[in-house]
mmCIF file of C-alpha atoms in Angstrom:
data_model
loop_
_atom_site.group_PDB
_atom_site.id
_atom_site.type_symbol
_atom_site.label_atom_id
_atom_site.label_comp_id
_atom_site.label_asym_id
_atom_site.label_seq_id
_atom_site.Cartn_x
_atom_site.Cartn_y
_atom_site.Cartn_z
ATOM 1 C CA MET A 1 37.622 307.462 -132.114
ATOM 2 C CA MET A 2 34.418 307.672 -130.124
ATOM 3 C CA GLN A 3 32.568 305.742 -132.843
ATOM 4 C CA ALA A 4 35.187 302.977 -132.738
ATOM 5 C CA GLU A 5 34.920 302.700 -128.958
ATOM 6 C CA ALA A 6 31.115 302.646 -129.196
ATOM 7 C CA ALA A 7 31.250 299.925 -131.844
ATOM 8 C CA LYS A 8 33.682 297.924 -129.706
ATOM 9 C CA SER A 9 31.434 298.303 -126.663
ATOM 10 C CA THR A 10 28.405 297.202 -128.674
ATOM 11 C CA THR A 11 30.292 294.201 -130.048
ATOM 12 C CA SER A 12 31.436 293.072 -126.585
ATOM 13 C CA THR A 13 27.906 293.542 -125.221
ATOM 14 C CA ASN A 14 26.460 291.467 -128.061
ATOM 15 C CA SER A 15 29.119 288.740 -127.555
ATOM 16 C CA GLU A 16 28.261 288.545 -123.847
ATOM 17 C CA TRP A 17 24.523 288.617 -124.507
ATOM 18 C CA LYS A 18 24.533 285.984 -127.244
ATOM 19 C CA PRO A 19 25.620 282.938 -125.152
ATOM 20 C CA LYS A 20 23.047 283.841 -122.499
ATOM 21 C CA HIS A 21 20.366 284.177 -125.168
ATOM 22 C CA VAL A 22 21.348 280.846 -126.736
ATOM 23 C CA LEU A 23 21.272 279.095 -123.340
ATOM 24 C CA ARG A 24 17.879 280.609 -122.493
ATOM 25 C CA LYS A 25 16.506 279.534 -125.861
ATOM 26 C CA ARG A 26 17.941 276.027 -125.436
ATOM 27 C CA ILE A 27 16.300 275.710 -122.004
ATOM 28 C CA LEU A 28 12.933 276.841 -123.384
ATOM 29 C CA VAL A 29 13.110 274.387 -126.295
ATOM 30 C CA ARG A 30 14.181 271.401 -124.171
ATOM 31 C CA TYR A 31 12.559 272.358 -120.887
ATOM 32 C CA GLU A 32 11.439 268.758 -120.215
ATOM 33 C CA LEU A 33 15.050 267.567 -120.029
ATOM 34 C CA TYR A 34 16.054 270.431 -117.758
ATOM 35 C CA LEU A 35 13.073 269.721 -115.493
ATOM 36 C CA MET A 36 14.282 266.109 -115.225
ATOM 37 C CA LEU A 37 17.650 267.429 -114.045
ATOM 38 C CA PHE A 38 16.004 268.835 -110.925
ATOM 39 C CA ILE A 39 15.481 265.332 -109.518
ATOM 40 C CA PRO A 40 19.194 264.380 -109.284
ATOM 41 C CA ILE A 41 20.122 267.966 -108.333
ATOM 42 C CA ILE A 42 17.667 267.976 -105.419
ATOM 43 C CA TRP A 43 18.829 264.479 -104.425
ATOM 44 C CA TYR A 44 22.470 265.578 -104.324
ATOM 45 C CA ILE A 45 21.634 268.720 -102.365
ATOM 46 C CA LEU A 46 19.559 266.857 -99.760
ATOM 47 C CA PHE A 47 21.677 263.742 -99.327
ATOM 48 C CA LYS A 48 25.198 264.895 -100.250
ATOM 49 C CA TYR A 49 25.636 268.590 -99.531
ATOM 50 C CA VAL A 50 23.271 269.236 -96.611
ATOM 51 C CA PRO A 51 24.774 266.378 -94.501
ATOM 52 C CA MET A 52 28.232 267.913 -95.021
ATOM 53 C CA TYR A 53 27.358 270.276 -92.190
ATOM 54 C CA GLY A 54 27.882 267.285 -89.879
ATOM 55 C CA ILE A 55 31.627 267.543 -90.594
ATOM 56 C CA THR A 56 31.729 270.231 -87.921
ATOM 57 C CA ILE A 57 31.491 267.589 -85.175
ATOM 58 C CA ALA A 58 35.113 266.730 -85.999
ATOM 59 C CA PHE A 59 35.970 270.110 -84.464
ATOM 60 C CA LYS A 60 33.612 269.759 -81.501
ATOM 61 C CA ASP A 61 33.103 267.590 -78.430
ATOM 62 C CA PHE A 62 29.863 266.257 -79.828
ATOM 63 C CA SER A 63 27.088 265.316 -77.439
ATOM 64 C CA ALA A 64 23.868 263.739 -78.716
ATOM 65 C CA THR A 65 21.845 265.527 -76.040
ATOM 66 C CA LYS A 66 23.233 268.969 -76.986
ATOM 67 C CA GLY A 67 23.222 268.400 -80.724
ATOM 68 C CA ILE A 68 25.694 269.729 -83.276
ATOM 69 C CA LEU A 69 25.001 273.412 -82.592
ATOM 70 C CA GLY A 70 25.017 273.064 -78.823
ATOM 71 C CA SER A 71 28.182 270.975 -78.524
ATOM 72 C CA PRO A 72 31.305 272.885 -77.429
ATOM 73 C CA TRP A 73 34.164 273.515 -79.832
ATOM 74 C CA ALA A 74 37.289 271.392 -79.439
ATOM 75 C CA GLY A 75 39.404 272.795 -82.270
ATOM 76 C CA LEU A 76 41.941 270.323 -83.669
ATOM 77 C CA ALA A 77 42.095 268.203 -80.506
ATOM 78 C CA HIS A 78 40.537 265.138 -82.134
ATOM 79 C CA PHE A 79 42.897 265.351 -85.108
ATOM 80 C CA GLU A 80 45.902 265.598 -82.787
ATOM 81 C CA ARG A 81 44.657 262.599 -80.829
ATOM 82 C CA PHE A 82 44.191 260.579 -84.025
ATOM 83 C CA PHE A 83 47.583 261.489 -85.520
ATOM 84 C CA SER A 84 49.409 260.734 -82.278
ATOM 85 C CA SER A 85 47.672 257.402 -81.639
ATOM 86 C CA VAL A 86 49.754 254.222 -81.719
ATOM 87 C CA TYR A 87 47.667 252.665 -84.493
ATOM 88 C CA PHE A 88 47.580 255.682 -86.855
ATOM 89 C CA TRP A 89 50.494 254.616 -89.051
ATOM 90 C CA GLU A 90 49.322 250.997 -89.153
ATOM 91 C CA LEU A 91 45.828 252.068 -90.239
ATOM 92 C CA LEU A 92 47.237 254.436 -92.852
ATOM 93 C CA TRP A 93 49.650 251.851 -94.255
ATOM 94 C CA ASN A 94 46.980 249.107 -94.369
ATOM 95 C CA THR A 95 44.590 251.417 -96.212
ATOM 96 C CA ILE A 96 47.121 252.798 -98.697
ATOM 97 C CA SER A 97 48.782 249.457 -99.443
ATOM 98 C CA LEU A 98 45.436 247.721 -99.990
ATOM 99 C CA SER A 99 44.187 250.600 -102.170
ATOM 100 C CA LEU A 100 47.310 250.671 -104.329
ATOM 101 C CA PHE A 101 47.331 246.881 -104.650
ATOM 102 C CA GLN A 102 43.712 246.989 -105.741
ATOM 103 C CA LEU A 103 44.368 249.834 -108.193
ATOM 104 C CA LEU A 104 47.539 248.454 -109.785
ATOM 105 C CA VAL A 105 46.216 244.911 -110.194
ATOM 106 C CA GLY A 106 42.480 245.455 -110.527
ATOM 107 C CA PHE A 107 42.309 248.502 -112.806
ATOM 108 C CA PRO A 108 43.967 247.002 -115.942
ATOM 109 C CA ILE A 109 42.012 243.714 -115.832
ATOM 110 C CA PRO A 110 38.675 245.094 -117.193
ATOM 111 C CA ILE A 111 40.615 246.826 -119.980
ATOM 112 C CA LEU A 112 42.340 243.576 -120.980
ATOM 113 C CA LEU A 113 39.036 241.696 -120.775
ATOM 114 C CA ALA A 114 37.323 244.254 -123.017
ATOM 115 C CA LEU A 115 40.138 244.046 -125.566
ATOM 116 C CA LEU A 116 39.912 240.249 -125.494
ATOM 117 C CA LEU A 117 36.135 240.203 -125.945
ATOM 118 C CA ASN A 118 36.379 242.752 -128.746
ATOM 119 C CA GLU A 119 38.752 240.482 -130.675
ATOM 120 C CA ILE A 120 36.503 237.404 -130.487
ATOM 121 C CA ARG A 121 34.796 236.928 -133.827
ATOM 122 C CA LEU A 122 32.341 234.210 -132.785
ATOM 123 C CA ARG A 123 29.345 236.191 -131.536
ATOM 124 C CA TRP A 124 27.903 233.361 -129.429
ATOM 125 C CA LEU A 125 31.209 232.850 -127.666
ATOM 126 C CA GLN A 126 31.592 236.569 -127.066
ATOM 127 C CA LYS A 127 28.089 236.802 -125.544
ATOM 128 C CA LEU A 128 28.708 233.725 -123.411
ATOM 129 C CA LEU A 129 31.939 235.110 -121.983
ATOM 130 C CA GLN A 130 30.291 238.476 -121.368
ATOM 131 C CA ASN A 131 27.406 236.950 -119.434
ATOM 132 C CA VAL A 132 29.691 234.671 -117.416
ATOM 133 C CA SER A 133 31.935 237.582 -116.428
ATOM 134 C CA TYR A 134 29.004 239.908 -115.607
ATOM 135 C CA ILE A 135 27.104 237.565 -113.265
ATOM 136 C CA PRO A 136 29.448 237.762 -110.224
ATOM 137 C CA HIS A 137 28.889 241.534 -110.052
ATOM 138 C CA PHE A 138 25.327 240.933 -108.875
ATOM 139 C CA LEU A 139 26.375 238.832 -105.896
ATOM 140 C CA SER A 140 26.052 240.600 -102.567
ATOM 141 C CA ILE A 141 29.158 241.136 -100.448
ATOM 142 C CA ILE A 142 27.777 238.793 -97.782
ATOM 143 C CA VAL A 143 27.319 235.997 -100.318
ATOM 144 C CA LEU A 144 30.810 236.585 -101.727
ATOM 145 C CA VAL A 145 32.490 236.421 -98.315
ATOM 146 C CA GLY A 146 30.459 233.297 -97.528
ATOM 147 C CA MET A 147 31.743 231.696 -100.731
ATOM 148 C CA LEU A 148 35.312 232.618 -99.767
ATOM 149 C CA ASN A 149 34.871 230.949 -96.383
ATOM 150 C CA ILE A 150 33.507 227.803 -98.043
ATOM 151 C CA PHE A 151 36.095 227.483 -100.817
ATOM 152 C CA LEU A 152 39.036 228.397 -98.568
ATOM 153 C CA ASP A 153 38.051 226.269 -95.594
ATOM 154 C CA PRO A 154 41.151 224.382 -94.370
ATOM 155 C CA GLU A 155 39.293 221.035 -94.195
ATOM 156 C CA THR A 156 36.451 221.037 -96.718
ATOM 157 C CA GLY A 157 37.445 223.873 -99.052
ATOM 158 C CA LYS A 158 38.140 222.978 -102.673
ATOM 159 C CA ILE A 159 41.355 224.999 -102.771
ATOM 160 C CA ASN A 160 42.844 223.125 -99.818
ATOM 161 C CA GLN A 161 41.648 219.792 -101.203
ATOM 162 C CA ILE A 162 43.610 220.524 -104.369
ATOM 163 C CA LEU A 163 46.659 221.464 -102.295
ATOM 164 C CA MET A 164 46.424 218.207 -100.353
ATOM 165 C CA MET A 165 46.119 216.239 -103.599
ATOM 166 C CA LEU A 166 49.405 217.850 -104.649
ATOM 167 C CA GLY A 167 51.011 216.720 -101.395
ATOM 168 C CA MET A 168 50.925 220.146 -99.717
ATOM 169 C CA ASP A 169 49.639 221.052 -96.270
ATOM 170 C CA PRO A 170 46.263 222.828 -96.033
ATOM 171 C CA VAL A 171 46.342 226.564 -95.386
ATOM 172 C CA ASN A 172 43.800 228.478 -93.325
ATOM 173 C CA PHE A 173 43.724 231.402 -95.763
ATOM 174 C CA MET A 174 41.010 233.402 -94.016
ATOM 175 C CA GLN A 175 42.920 233.308 -90.729
ATOM 176 C CA LYS A 176 46.277 234.367 -92.187
ATOM 177 C CA ALA A 177 47.029 238.092 -92.105
ATOM 178 C CA GLU A 178 49.511 237.792 -94.984
ATOM 179 C CA TRP A 179 46.793 236.371 -97.265
ATOM 180 C CA PHE A 180 44.151 239.028 -96.532
ATOM 181 C CA GLN A 181 45.084 241.556 -99.231
ATOM 182 C CA THR A 182 45.587 238.888 -101.899
ATOM 183 C CA ILE A 183 42.178 237.326 -101.209
ATOM 184 C CA PHE A 184 40.503 240.734 -100.956
ATOM 185 C CA VAL A 185 41.866 242.015 -104.270
ATOM 186 C CA SER A 186 41.616 238.782 -106.290
ATOM 187 C CA SER A 187 38.000 238.151 -105.256
ATOM 188 C CA GLY A 188 37.172 241.772 -106.119
ATOM 189 C CA ILE A 189 38.693 241.371 -109.575
ATOM 190 C CA TRP A 190 36.670 238.195 -110.176
ATOM 191 C CA GLN A 191 33.477 239.914 -109.055
ATOM 192 C CA HIS A 192 33.758 243.218 -110.916
ATOM 193 C CA MET A 193 36.002 242.738 -113.976
ATOM 194 C CA GLY A 194 33.106 241.845 -116.291
ATOM 195 C CA TRP A 195 30.985 244.759 -115.177
ATOM 196 C CA GLY A 196 33.931 247.138 -115.416
ATOM 197 C CA SER A 197 34.624 246.065 -118.995
ATOM 198 C CA ILE A 198 31.217 247.306 -120.228
ATOM 199 C CA ILE A 199 32.342 250.929 -120.547
ATOM 200 C CA TYR A 200 35.497 249.924 -122.416
ATOM 201 C CA LEU A 201 33.513 247.702 -124.783
ATOM 202 C CA ALA A 202 31.217 250.640 -125.510
ATOM 203 C CA ALA A 203 34.242 252.823 -126.219
ATOM 204 C CA LEU A 204 35.711 250.146 -128.502
ATOM 205 C CA SER A 205 32.452 249.924 -130.444
ATOM 206 C CA GLY A 206 32.734 253.651 -131.162
ATOM 207 C CA ILE A 207 36.074 253.347 -132.950
ATOM 208 C CA ASP A 208 35.831 253.895 -136.707
ATOM 209 C CA PRO A 209 36.038 250.449 -138.429
ATOM 210 C CA THR A 210 37.934 252.012 -141.323
ATOM 211 C CA LEU A 211 40.909 252.465 -138.986
ATOM 212 C CA TYR A 212 41.117 248.698 -138.527
ATOM 213 C CA GLU A 213 40.738 248.147 -142.268
ATOM 214 C CA ALA A 214 43.518 250.630 -143.013
ATOM 215 C CA ALA A 215 45.749 248.919 -140.475
ATOM 216 C CA LYS A 216 45.065 245.533 -142.114
ATOM 217 C CA ILE A 217 45.957 246.942 -145.512
ATOM 218 C CA ASP A 218 49.219 248.261 -144.063
ATOM 219 C CA GLY A 219 50.017 244.740 -142.874
ATOM 220 C CA ALA A 220 49.424 245.264 -139.152
ATOM 221 C CA THR A 221 48.985 242.105 -137.084
ATOM 222 C CA ARG A 222 46.157 241.696 -134.573
ATOM 223 C CA LEU A 223 48.391 242.745 -131.669
ATOM 224 C CA GLN A 224 49.586 245.766 -133.629
ATOM 225 C CA ARG A 225 45.970 246.768 -134.358
ATOM 226 C CA ILE A 226 45.193 246.526 -130.649
ATOM 227 C CA LYS A 227 48.258 248.592 -129.791
ATOM 228 C CA HIS A 228 47.873 251.302 -132.436
ATOM 229 C CA VAL A 229 44.084 251.461 -132.935
ATOM 230 C CA SER A 230 42.128 249.949 -130.040
ATOM 231 C CA ILE A 231 44.132 251.276 -127.095
ATOM 232 C CA PRO A 232 44.488 254.871 -128.446
ATOM 233 C CA GLY A 233 40.758 254.789 -129.227
ATOM 234 C CA ILE A 234 39.771 254.051 -125.626
ATOM 235 C CA LEU A 235 42.591 256.009 -123.972
ATOM 236 C CA PRO A 236 40.387 259.021 -123.055
ATOM 237 C CA THR A 237 37.941 256.644 -121.372
ATOM 238 C CA ILE A 238 40.784 254.939 -119.498
ATOM 239 C CA ILE A 239 42.082 258.296 -118.242
ATOM 240 C CA ILE A 240 38.661 259.469 -117.036
ATOM 241 C CA LEU A 241 37.961 256.211 -115.199
ATOM 242 C CA PHE A 242 41.458 256.227 -113.714
ATOM 243 C CA ILE A 243 40.902 259.735 -112.332
ATOM 244 C CA LEU A 244 37.583 258.647 -110.829
ATOM 245 C CA GLN A 245 39.262 255.598 -109.316
ATOM 246 C CA ILE A 246 41.967 257.767 -107.772
ATOM 247 C CA GLY A 247 39.248 259.969 -106.288
ATOM 248 C CA GLN A 248 38.068 257.065 -104.154
ATOM 249 C CA LEU A 249 41.465 255.507 -103.538
ATOM 250 C CA MET A 250 41.127 255.545 -99.749
ATOM 251 C CA ASP A 251 37.538 254.292 -99.811
ATOM 252 C CA VAL A 252 38.412 250.615 -99.867
ATOM 253 C CA GLY A 253 35.457 248.218 -99.742
ATOM 254 C CA PHE A 254 34.393 248.758 -96.132
ATOM 255 C CA GLU A 255 31.712 246.056 -95.924
ATOM 256 C CA LYS A 256 33.920 243.393 -97.447
ATOM 257 C CA ALA A 257 36.904 244.250 -95.237
ATOM 258 C CA LEU A 258 34.679 244.185 -92.149
ATOM 259 C CA LEU A 259 33.152 240.821 -93.025
ATOM 260 C CA MET A 260 36.549 239.287 -93.787
ATOM 261 C CA GLN A 261 38.120 240.697 -90.630
ATOM 262 C CA ASN A 262 38.853 238.589 -87.570
ATOM 263 C CA PRO A 263 41.178 239.001 -84.562
ATOM 264 C CA ILE A 264 43.935 236.993 -86.253
ATOM 265 C CA ASN A 265 44.173 238.950 -89.521
ATOM 266 C CA ALA A 266 43.358 242.347 -87.940
ATOM 267 C CA SER A 267 46.960 243.503 -88.369
ATOM 268 C CA LYS A 268 46.301 243.700 -92.144
ATOM 269 C CA SER A 269 42.519 244.000 -92.378
ATOM 270 C CA ASP A 270 42.056 246.943 -90.002
ATOM 271 C CA ILE A 271 41.744 249.963 -92.311
ATOM 272 C CA LEU A 272 40.467 253.513 -91.837
ATOM 273 C CA PRO A 273 36.805 252.796 -92.783
ATOM 274 C CA THR A 274 36.576 249.818 -90.399
ATOM 275 C CA PHE A 275 38.271 251.889 -87.684
ATOM 276 C CA VAL A 276 35.656 254.634 -88.129
ATOM 277 C CA TYR A 277 32.829 252.099 -87.960
ATOM 278 C CA LYS A 278 34.060 250.268 -84.874
ATOM 279 C CA ASN A 279 35.035 253.340 -82.869
ATOM 280 C CA GLY A 280 32.370 255.711 -84.144
ATOM 281 C CA ILE A 281 29.185 253.736 -84.709
ATOM 282 C CA MET A 282 29.852 250.971 -82.199
ATOM 283 C CA GLY A 283 32.052 252.868 -79.743
ATOM 284 C CA GLY A 284 30.156 256.160 -79.761
ATOM 285 C CA GLN A 285 33.302 258.286 -80.336
ATOM 286 C CA PHE A 286 31.589 260.386 -82.990
ATOM 287 C CA SER A 287 33.846 263.460 -82.978
ATOM 288 C CA TYR A 288 37.028 261.411 -82.887
ATOM 289 C CA THR A 289 36.070 259.181 -85.812
ATOM 290 C CA ALA A 290 34.603 262.142 -87.724
ATOM 291 C CA ALA A 291 38.109 263.624 -87.632
ATOM 292 C CA ALA A 292 39.535 260.349 -88.965
ATOM 293 C CA GLY A 293 36.893 260.205 -91.690
ATOM 294 C CA LEU A 294 37.519 263.829 -92.677
ATOM 295 C CA PHE A 295 41.238 263.099 -92.931
ATOM 296 C CA ASN A 296 40.404 260.193 -95.252
ATOM 297 C CA ALA A 297 38.161 262.397 -97.417
ATOM 298 C CA VAL A 298 40.769 265.167 -97.667
ATOM 299 C CA ILE A 299 43.333 262.688 -98.994
ATOM 300 C CA ASP A 300 40.870 261.468 -101.650
ATOM 301 C CA PHE A 301 39.994 265.018 -102.679
ATOM 302 C CA THR A 302 43.633 266.078 -102.870
ATOM 303 C CA LEU A 303 44.587 263.065 -104.982
ATOM 304 C CA LEU A 304 41.613 263.685 -107.299
ATOM 305 C CA VAL A 305 42.624 267.313 -107.917
ATOM 306 C CA LEU A 306 46.301 266.485 -108.434
ATOM 307 C CA VAL A 307 45.710 263.571 -110.822
ATOM 308 C CA ASN A 308 43.106 265.542 -112.786
ATOM 309 C CA TRP A 309 45.546 268.464 -113.080
ATOM 310 C CA PHE A 310 48.316 266.162 -114.263
ATOM 311 C CA ALA A 311 46.024 264.445 -116.801
ATOM 312 C CA LYS A 312 44.842 267.795 -118.126
ATOM 313 C CA LYS A 313 48.431 268.979 -118.464
ATOM 314 C CA LYS A 314 49.713 265.871 -120.246
ATOM 315 C CA THR A 315 46.617 264.837 -122.241
ATOM 316 C CA ASP A 316 43.390 266.296 -123.558
ATOM 317 C CA SER A 317 41.240 264.242 -121.172
ATOM 318 C CA SER A 318 40.228 265.367 -117.691
ATOM 319 C CA LEU A 319 37.148 265.767 -115.515
ATOM 320 C CA TRP A 320 37.269 269.556 -115.670
#
């Protein structure tokens, strides 16, 4: 009995020791790669985790002269002020509606573009379409908003000139609150769909070609091959990118929304990030807007955990 227990103890000790020994040996063999990891690790610690201490000003009456440590505690006063403000629900609805609109319309487009490019057999045409769709990604936000102002100008804009040719009245799109979300999302799709399709094209290139050949032999049409081979092949990639997208659902493009915003369309364009910028950076209400920003971050984190849990439960793909 004692020998069996001793053997069991030795076996468990060896099983615990072996993974540690293998990891130590792997680090020693590939120490150059692990040394390279220190650069991004140090960067994340210095610029992502250390600044998180500044979150405490959301619970303080922050004063620049006293600093974070010297400022008095305020508890949840700033959160209560933010939640009870008259514009809280409008800000929350504008942010959520714009985020969901952008997710529901913008997320599938790069997938469809990648599937389309993957089905093109003429290599020169495929490369041409890839390059044309990639280029807008490299435009700065300022240039993009400037282009929107030019093309949508009610007098000289090409869109309104086409409308007038069709006998319709010109529309001042950039000054209409009801057009803000449509312009914001559609211009974002045009700018980023080509760049977003790169990952899906890489995933499609990793699918075993024999699966397509077997499907052809079975008489599958091109649409059936896409449905039963291509889409299942890139489904893990789609799930991972969808989870990452959900994790930044509330972080709508701040710079673009701010540049497109004006007093007339503010009822739709005023979102949580622009509110934090205008009242915090420009208005000096640091503790108040830190509370609003922390609320925004908590929603993103909660959604990320919930969606990742659901994906892990229903599929084999998840972030952790």
